XYZ file of C-alpha atoms in Angstrom:
602
model
C 197.007 8.396 84.812
C 195.005 7.696 87.942
C 192.874 4.575 88.066
C 189.224 4.473 88.876
C 188.268 5.558 92.359
C 187.568 2.688 94.747
C 184.827 4.784 96.344
C 181.287 3.810 95.342
C 178.590 6.428 95.678
C 175.766 5.671 98.043
C 172.630 4.384 96.332
C 169.851 6.900 97.062
C 166.262 5.820 97.212
C 164.325 6.893 94.185
C 161.534 9.346 94.859
C 158.188 8.990 93.215
C 157.786 11.242 90.221
C 154.729 12.795 91.777
C 156.616 13.882 94.890
C 159.244 15.711 92.863
C 156.592 17.365 90.757
C 154.638 18.376 93.838
C 157.690 19.852 95.567
C 158.736 21.774 92.463
C 155.267 23.074 91.839
C 154.939 24.457 95.348
C 158.385 26.015 95.356
C 158.079 27.597 91.925
C 154.445 28.650 92.342
C 153.465 27.006 89.079
C 150.820 24.605 90.386
C 149.087 24.423 93.711
C 148.979 21.063 95.538
C 145.351 20.530 94.570
C 146.148 21.137 90.897
C 148.904 18.530 90.748
C 146.448 15.725 91.384
C 144.104 16.786 88.581
C 144.387 14.136 85.895
C 142.261 15.894 83.285
C 141.541 19.576 82.587
C 138.263 20.966 83.876
C 137.267 22.958 80.794
C 138.466 23.401 77.177
C 140.625 26.474 77.846
C 142.516 24.440 80.445
C 142.932 21.697 77.837
C 144.381 24.200 75.391
C 147.049 25.352 77.866
C 147.459 21.967 79.563
C 151.009 21.379 78.242
C 152.134 24.635 79.901
C 150.852 23.747 83.383
C 154.335 22.851 84.626
C 155.963 26.031 83.346
C 157.885 28.058 85.880
C 157.194 31.367 84.104
C 154.224 32.961 82.386
C 156.556 34.270 79.690
C 156.739 30.810 78.116
C 153.065 30.925 77.155
C 152.520 34.699 76.946
C 153.650 35.134 73.293
C 151.206 32.433 72.214
C 148.377 34.136 74.118
C 149.115 37.573 72.667
C 149.311 36.267 69.111
C 146.093 34.265 69.479
C 144.010 37.086 70.956
C 145.410 39.527 68.382
C 144.533 37.247 65.483
C 141.040 36.757 66.869
C 140.520 40.519 67.210
C 141.637 41.170 63.655
C 139.387 38.399 62.324
C 136.436 39.873 64.234
C 137.218 43.241 62.667
C 136.645 41.847 59.182
C 132.925 42.200 59.818
C 130.996 45.430 59.479
C 130.912 48.209 62.018
C 128.535 50.647 63.647
C 126.810 52.693 60.963
C 128.113 50.739 57.968
C 125.852 51.736 55.076
C 123.419 53.278 57.587
C 122.863 56.922 56.627
C 122.291 59.634 57.610
C 124.513 59.565 60.755
C 126.489 56.339 60.072
C 127.074 55.420 63.740
C 129.986 55.358 66.174
C 132.562 54.503 63.525
C 131.809 57.811 61.802
C 131.933 59.617 65.155
C 135.463 58.388 65.835
C 136.582 59.241 62.292
C 134.945 62.660 62.521
C 136.780 63.467 65.746
C 140.063 62.703 64.005
C 138.920 65.109 61.319
C 137.990 68.058 63.520
C 140.999 67.745 65.843
C 143.415 67.818 62.901
C 141.601 70.424 60.760
C 140.258 72.928 63.295
C 141.867 75.173 65.930
C 141.825 73.631 69.369
C 139.440 76.286 70.697
C 136.738 75.036 68.278
C 136.934 71.307 69.033
C 134.065 71.291 71.543
C 131.945 73.847 69.602
C 132.089 72.628 66.000
C 128.818 71.459 64.380
C 127.421 69.688 67.434
C 124.574 68.187 65.410
C 127.076 65.990 63.510
C 128.797 63.892 66.170
C 130.034 66.805 68.221
C 132.977 65.937 70.457
C 131.591 64.810 73.829
C 134.488 63.040 75.521
C 137.266 64.424 77.766
C 140.504 65.950 76.420
C 142.576 62.766 76.308
C 140.156 61.275 73.780
C 140.582 64.444 71.714
C 144.373 64.164 71.867
C 144.178 60.498 70.916
C 141.949 61.408 67.951
C 144.410 64.110 66.934
C 147.322 61.648 66.966
C 145.427 59.001 64.989
C 144.211 61.637 62.532
C 147.732 62.944 61.973
C 149.035 59.457 61.254
C 146.064 58.657 58.994
C 146.487 61.887 57.026
C 150.004 60.781 56.109
C 148.455 57.737 54.432
C 145.493 59.466 52.777
C 144.505 63.089 53.552
C 141.082 62.559 51.950
C 140.051 60.362 54.873
C 139.838 63.434 57.097
C 138.842 66.212 54.721
C 136.529 68.589 56.575
C 132.857 68.182 55.568
C 133.505 66.217 52.356
C 134.608 62.995 54.082
C 131.457 62.458 56.160
C 130.163 58.910 55.958
C 133.242 57.744 54.069
C 133.316 53.929 53.691
C 136.693 53.440 52.046
C 137.868 49.822 52.752
C 141.412 51.082 53.293
C 140.141 53.572 55.876
C 138.407 50.692 57.649
C 141.738 48.843 57.868
C 143.393 51.934 59.312
C 140.630 52.481 61.874
C 140.724 48.832 62.943
C 144.497 49.099 63.266
C 144.252 52.158 65.532
C 141.948 50.223 67.881
C 144.309 47.239 68.013
C 147.493 49.268 68.385
C 145.945 51.395 71.135
C 144.887 48.236 72.943
C 148.294 46.569 72.623
C 150.030 49.706 73.890
C 147.826 50.273 76.951
C 145.161 47.697 77.806
C 147.010 44.450 77.173
C 150.312 45.385 78.928
C 148.339 46.704 81.900
C 146.302 43.480 82.065
C 149.367 41.235 81.825
C 151.110 43.119 84.638
C 148.009 43.143 86.824
C 147.387 39.417 86.384
C 151.000 38.662 87.287
C 150.963 40.836 90.418
C 147.482 39.980 91.649
C 147.885 36.224 91.190
C 151.141 36.296 93.135
C 149.577 38.402 95.900
C 146.688 35.928 96.197
C 148.879 32.824 95.986
C 147.419 31.632 92.685
C 149.523 29.443 90.398
C 151.222 30.700 87.243
C 149.176 28.321 85.108
C 145.904 29.481 86.658
C 146.978 33.087 86.026
C 147.580 32.276 82.346
C 144.071 30.823 82.067
C 142.615 33.932 83.683
C 144.600 36.163 81.319
C 143.121 34.434 78.270
C 139.617 34.660 79.727
C 140.057 38.395 80.348
C 141.533 39.182 76.926
C 138.839 37.132 75.170
C 135.915 38.833 76.931
C 133.126 38.739 74.355
C 131.544 42.116 75.168
C 134.874 43.932 74.919
C 135.722 42.452 71.521
C 132.210 43.021 70.182
C 132.112 46.694 71.149
C 135.687 47.780 70.460
C 136.741 45.600 67.534
C 133.429 44.908 65.792
C 130.984 47.704 66.625
C 134.003 50.031 66.969
C 135.083 51.990 70.044
C 138.221 52.681 72.076
C 136.901 51.623 75.494
C 139.898 49.405 76.223
C 142.157 52.462 76.383
C 140.193 53.764 79.354
C 139.930 50.275 80.866
C 143.664 49.843 80.417
C 144.370 52.993 82.416
C 142.086 51.701 85.192
C 143.871 48.338 85.271
C 147.207 50.210 85.345
C 145.820 52.072 88.365
C 145.160 48.761 90.119
C 148.592 47.412 89.172
C 150.304 50.428 90.709
C 148.220 50.052 93.860
C 149.357 46.419 94.104
C 152.960 47.615 93.764
C 152.463 50.285 96.435
C 152.915 53.176 93.974
C 149.899 55.143 95.102
C 150.812 58.454 93.487
C 151.313 56.759 90.126
C 147.956 55.062 90.589
C 146.387 58.518 90.928
C 148.063 59.622 87.688
C 146.775 56.614 85.754
C 143.263 57.041 87.108
C 143.221 60.680 86.051
C 144.265 59.440 82.607
C 141.286 57.044 82.631
C 138.923 59.877 83.565
C 140.586 62.063 80.966
C 139.906 59.516 78.235
C 136.286 58.624 79.038
C 134.080 60.062 81.745
C 132.603 56.585 82.279
C 135.646 55.877 84.467
C 133.701 57.749 87.157
C 132.015 54.393 87.741
C 135.230 53.405 89.524
C 136.036 56.749 91.149
C 134.355 56.088 94.490
C 136.134 52.746 94.918
C 139.542 54.175 94.032
C 138.946 57.151 96.347
C 137.755 54.904 99.195
C 140.833 52.701 98.968
C 143.318 55.569 98.728
C 141.625 57.353 101.620
C 141.554 54.115 103.599
C 145.307 53.580 103.330
C 145.823 57.168 104.496
C 143.877 56.634 107.738
C 144.467 52.934 108.426
C 146.169 51.420 110.361
C 147.271 54.935 111.368
C 146.936 58.444 110.029
C 149.364 59.239 107.240
C 148.837 62.914 106.311
C 151.924 63.089 104.091
C 150.589 60.271 101.889
C 147.184 61.952 101.672
C 148.675 65.320 100.731
C 150.995 63.709 98.188
C 148.158 61.825 96.456
C 145.976 64.954 96.449
C 148.692 67.168 94.945
C 149.578 64.612 92.276
C 145.902 64.257 91.340
C 145.445 68.015 91.001
C 148.654 68.315 88.980
C 147.566 65.489 86.661
C 144.214 67.163 85.961
C 145.970 70.482 85.341
C 148.342 68.881 82.831
C 145.378 67.174 81.169
C 143.536 70.419 80.375
C 146.655 72.570 79.871
C 146.785 72.084 76.059
C 143.117 73.159 75.800
C 143.760 76.280 77.895
C 146.976 77.281 76.144
C 145.513 76.520 72.721
C 142.467 78.689 73.460
C 144.644 81.620 74.555
C 146.807 81.211 71.468
C 143.758 81.220 69.207
C 142.474 84.381 70.875
C 145.764 86.109 70.118
C 145.361 85.081 66.473
C 141.833 86.446 66.411
C 140.206 82.992 66.212
C 137.085 82.414 68.288
C 135.293 79.210 69.269
C 132.142 80.191 67.325
C 133.082 80.396 63.635
C 130.534 82.096 61.429
C 128.643 83.764 64.300
C 128.475 87.562 64.309
C 127.650 89.636 67.329
C 127.883 88.576 70.986
C 128.705 84.935 71.732
C 125.970 82.577 72.989
C 125.296 82.389 76.711
C 127.568 80.247 78.803
C 126.553 76.581 78.955
C 125.522 75.080 82.294
C 125.583 78.414 84.133
C 124.001 81.150 81.986
C 123.550 83.251 85.116
C 127.308 83.720 85.259
C 127.022 86.040 82.274
C 125.949 88.769 84.712
C 129.247 88.480 86.583
C 131.733 87.796 83.775
C 132.996 90.268 81.254
C 133.037 88.741 77.718
C 135.847 91.146 76.839
C 138.079 89.996 79.708
C 141.180 87.947 78.912
C 140.019 85.061 81.109
C 136.578 84.764 79.495
C 137.553 82.470 76.557
C 139.149 80.004 78.981
C 136.090 79.955 81.253
C 133.813 79.524 78.253
C 135.969 76.692 76.882
C 136.065 74.764 80.167
C 132.322 75.138 80.767
C 131.551 73.990 77.230
C 133.799 70.963 77.699
C 131.995 70.000 80.932
C 128.637 70.625 79.257
C 129.519 68.243 76.410
C 130.998 65.576 78.683
C 128.037 65.462 81.084
C 124.859 65.711 78.944
C 122.229 66.154 81.659
C 119.916 67.839 79.152
C 119.467 64.519 77.292
C 117.268 63.059 80.017
C 117.470 60.023 82.286
C 118.183 57.710 79.330
C 118.272 57.986 75.555
C 118.012 54.375 74.415
C 116.805 51.142 75.948
C 119.470 49.639 78.185
C 119.218 46.870 80.787
C 119.321 49.028 83.902
C 116.776 49.841 86.614
C 115.348 52.997 85.066
C 114.635 51.519 81.657
C 113.060 48.467 83.272
C 110.959 50.663 85.573
C 109.888 52.772 82.592
C 108.008 49.738 81.266
C 105.653 49.972 84.261
C 105.819 53.697 85.076
C 106.426 56.174 82.263
C 109.245 58.248 83.724
C 109.356 60.897 81.020
C 106.252 62.544 82.458
C 108.196 63.463 85.611
C 110.379 66.601 85.829
C 114.018 66.158 84.846
C 115.233 67.587 88.169
C 113.255 64.977 90.096
C 114.651 62.135 87.979
C 118.187 63.411 88.465
C 117.731 63.474 92.241
C 116.175 59.997 92.223
C 119.092 58.643 90.186
C 121.538 60.243 92.626
C 119.801 58.762 95.694
C 119.533 55.245 94.246
C 123.109 55.310 92.985
C 124.491 56.413 96.352
C 122.416 53.781 98.148
C 123.939 51.061 95.945
C 127.569 52.196 96.047
C 127.925 53.238 99.696
C 128.010 49.652 101.113
C 130.924 48.365 98.970
C 132.869 51.581 99.388
C 132.324 51.666 103.119
C 133.743 48.141 103.307
C 136.766 49.174 101.217
C 137.310 52.259 103.386
C 137.257 50.184 106.586
C 139.280 47.325 105.042
C 141.648 48.900 102.485
C 143.100 45.589 101.321
C 144.424 45.166 97.818
C 142.723 41.829 97.170
C 139.329 43.474 97.685
C 139.766 45.911 94.793
C 138.285 43.826 91.929
C 135.145 42.943 93.903
C 134.782 46.517 95.200
C 135.174 48.044 91.741
C 132.732 45.519 90.277
C 130.047 46.163 92.923
C 130.472 49.923 92.610
C 130.324 49.835 88.816
C 127.227 47.609 88.903
C 125.581 50.177 91.171
C 126.371 52.970 88.735
C 125.239 50.944 85.725
C 121.931 49.993 87.321
C 120.936 53.335 88.848
C 122.935 56.280 87.497
C 121.983 58.943 84.962
C 122.445 58.569 81.183
C 123.627 54.944 80.937
C 124.512 53.445 77.539
C 124.616 49.785 76.480
C 128.411 49.783 76.252
C 128.619 50.931 79.910
C 128.174 47.294 80.942
C 131.858 46.857 80.052
C 132.763 48.756 83.218
C 131.357 46.313 85.813
C 132.302 43.324 83.649
C 136.002 44.242 83.593
C 136.748 44.112 87.367
C 134.346 41.200 87.830
C 136.309 39.226 85.230
C 139.554 40.227 86.948
C 138.313 38.223 89.945
C 139.249 35.086 87.977
C 142.889 36.013 88.650
C 142.592 35.352 92.374
C 143.328 32.105 94.167
C 139.714 30.915 93.945
C 139.084 32.365 90.495
C 139.426 29.175 88.444
C 139.854 26.562 91.152
C 137.783 23.393 91.091
C 136.164 24.208 94.463
C 134.896 27.676 93.498
C 131.798 29.024 91.749
C 133.631 32.124 90.470
C 133.789 30.767 86.930
C 130.020 30.237 86.891
C 129.196 33.746 88.112
C 131.793 35.604 86.044
C 130.768 33.628 82.975
C 127.085 34.317 83.624
C 127.710 38.078 83.912
C 129.754 38.225 80.708
C 127.328 36.187 78.616
C 124.351 38.128 79.952
C 126.158 41.414 79.264
C 126.857 40.432 75.670
C 123.251 39.249 75.280
C 121.841 42.603 76.413
C 123.909 44.307 73.706
C 122.443 42.125 70.945
C 119.744 44.690 69.943
C 122.495 47.284 69.503
C 124.584 44.891 67.392
C 121.635 43.559 65.426
C 120.732 47.052 64.238
C 123.995 47.130 62.303
C 123.865 43.493 61.123
C 126.452 42.119 63.558
C 124.479 39.089 64.729
C 126.942 36.517 63.346
C 130.072 37.794 65.130
C 127.971 38.111 68.292
C 127.021 34.425 68.113
C 130.522 33.208 67.238
C 132.364 35.243 69.872
C 129.995 34.579 72.772
C 129.638 30.852 72.080
C 133.400 30.455 71.678
C 134.034 32.127 75.041
C 131.355 29.978 76.671
C 132.947 26.855 75.185
C 136.462 27.769 76.299
C 135.351 28.295 79.915
C 132.941 25.360 80.044
C 129.813 27.474 80.415
C 126.234 27.025 79.198
C 125.025 26.282 76.613
C 128.129 24.174 75.875
C 128.779 22.716 79.348
C 127.565 22.697 82.960
C 130.943 21.893 84.541
C 131.218 25.309 86.214
C 128.152 24.654 88.376
C 129.295 21.673 90.380
C 132.536 22.642 92.151
C 134.085 20.422 94.793
C 133.531 21.220 98.445
C 130.260 23.140 98.108
C 126.969 22.045 99.564
C 124.540 20.418 97.113
C 121.969 23.086 97.901
C 124.340 25.867 96.855
C 125.457 24.013 93.727
C 121.976 23.216 92.510
C 120.607 26.567 93.618
C 123.139 28.457 91.524
C 122.689 26.081 88.585
C 118.894 26.425 88.617
C 119.017 30.199 89.095
C 121.400 30.737 86.192
C 119.659 28.062 84.165
C 116.428 30.051 84.244
C 118.242 33.047 82.760
C 120.088 30.988 80.154
C 116.812 29.377 79.083
C 115.146 32.788 78.885
C 118.026 34.158 76.799
C 117.839 31.241 74.359
C 114.047 31.452 74.104
C 114.272 35.200 73.518
C 116.613 34.672 70.567
C 114.180 32.191 69.015
C 111.185 34.480 69.499
C 113.063 37.568 68.279
C 114.222 35.763 65.146
C 110.909 34.201 64.079
C 108.022 36.176 65.605
C 107.226 39.758 64.705
C 106.210 41.962 67.656
C 102.721 43.473 67.644
C 102.300 46.536 65.451
C 101.402 48.728 68.434
C 104.450 47.459 70.414
C 107.363 47.388 67.949
C 109.960 47.396 70.765
C 108.421 44.543 72.731
C 111.336 42.125 72.372
C 113.856 44.832 73.275
C 111.824 45.656 76.381
C 111.846 41.973 77.382
C 115.617 41.959 76.883
C 115.887 44.969 79.187
C 113.823 43.348 81.928
C 115.686 40.027 81.913
C 119.063 41.743 81.722
C 118.291 44.116 84.580
C 117.197 41.252 86.861
C 120.377 39.308 86.061
C 122.602 42.331 86.656
C 121.008 42.899 90.064
C 122.044 39.322 90.950
C 125.590 40.050 89.743
C 125.715 43.176 91.916
C 124.549 41.233 94.987
C 127.069 38.435 94.320
C 129.977 40.890 94.010
C 128.866 42.666 97.186
C 128.646 39.340 99.016
C 132.108 38.319 97.852
C 133.419 41.642 99.112
C 131.841 41.024 102.520
C 133.256 37.488 102.669
C 136.773 38.481 101.629
C 136.864 41.447 104.006
C 136.195 39.145 107.029
C 133.787 41.740 108.425
C 131.324 38.947 109.135
C 132.062 35.395 110.340
C 131.275 33.235 107.324
C 131.289 29.452 107.312
C 134.207 28.134 105.375
C 136.345 31.226 105.843
C 139.281 29.719 107.650
C 141.999 31.672 109.351
C 144.378 30.878 106.536
C 142.257 32.676 103.970
C 141.884 35.698 106.220
C 145.622 35.760 106.768
C 146.189 35.613 103.016
C 144.013 38.663 102.583
C 145.997 40.592 105.168
C 149.384 39.922 103.599
C 149.171 42.748 101.106
C 147.312 45.227 103.238
């Protein structure tokens, strides 16, 4: 047996622990150099995930995040919902249940015609298919939930559990996977750390407005938002044709996705003409888009033709000639009602008529956009509907052309969140027929900006602005939530999100980032502080002081005015960030390194 080796290994100098940690963090993209010297977390959410800051993979913390956000959603769903014990129409919850009822009990040709006075179907075909699938599954549990006519306004507690479950399952199948993939890809493209990306993921999934509308008030908006985020993820991966498919799916689920259409179109057109013309890419994207729309409406068309063969028409119980065609009654002079194509034309026109309700006027309810705020000073209802439609079109185009022109000239992937946010803010503020829940559309891409390199860094004001937009958006929806007694979940969810991100009223840490001028820090803090103070004062006044008898909506009108002013600031901030990131203008502090980073994924 050999004896011990006479050779003695060379004594190597010990390296400081910090040097090893710094080298590993840079190599593994877990922490940036500036983050390794942070001794304490900047805000409570960072404290919560502080032990995971040295992780080399997001998958170590992802299961914890998904379980936590799921538990929080289910707990929020224990509260009431839109229309709970509120006859005669019972609210959005009843609308969603009713659509499951009509899609499973009626022929497909009657979906968009049936009893339009009782929550008639007014969303695109993919929503109808989703309702059909949920209704089929629910009928296996209890057919009485979706019995035609007799189940209206049903408030069975077991049905509530099923409906809440459909919202959560739909979100976990579409929205959450799309968000996880986007955060992973976008953070890597921007050079953000894995830990910072995990913080941004929690902030996105815990957005207060999204939880309040989809899991408390009750909607399925996250399905559409998930398809939009999947569109962005495929753009980041260079799969432009798949991005077109997913965006058609978003449009096919809710027409509100049109808020993003100009930005998506501008980017896809930009990559087809810059840095050189690429006609094959343009033709490929166009053909895939057309094919996706055709597949989307194909079940409606085939189902209508099948019903005609069976002698089933879209107007049950109506004798004599069918009603005039919606939208274009003058076409009746050129179309033969007895022709084989007529039922398909009638079905498609009715679907468009239901999806785009121009006959309802500029706005139905009070919402914090420009037109409702202007209506306080100038009563717009006295003006012709055609004039208001043209005014809305002009103002909307004026607000969305600048961000989309920038995206067309600089089709860079890192610009997409800011471009989508600015475009969606323009639509929300100035377009026709805006609802309170539409604020979710600009809030989603604006919150995605937290995923970038500067999103949650200690030298950035992104956290302050994104937090301000989200809290203001939730605040403007309070009148909607209060009408159905959802004030408590509103307070809990918004204050928890503010606490986690270190935002007012719990903290002011977001307003004093390193490296900014004192004027900019204090200017932003004072500007936002005025709005936060106004929001708090409004809650006190609304809770304890009755409005005058001749002005019963006074406090709602004040909410509209404050919200509209704040949203205009959010639009301008997103537009400015887009200008800065696009390097169209020389901006102080925009070094060559940052510009080069933006060009890497062009």
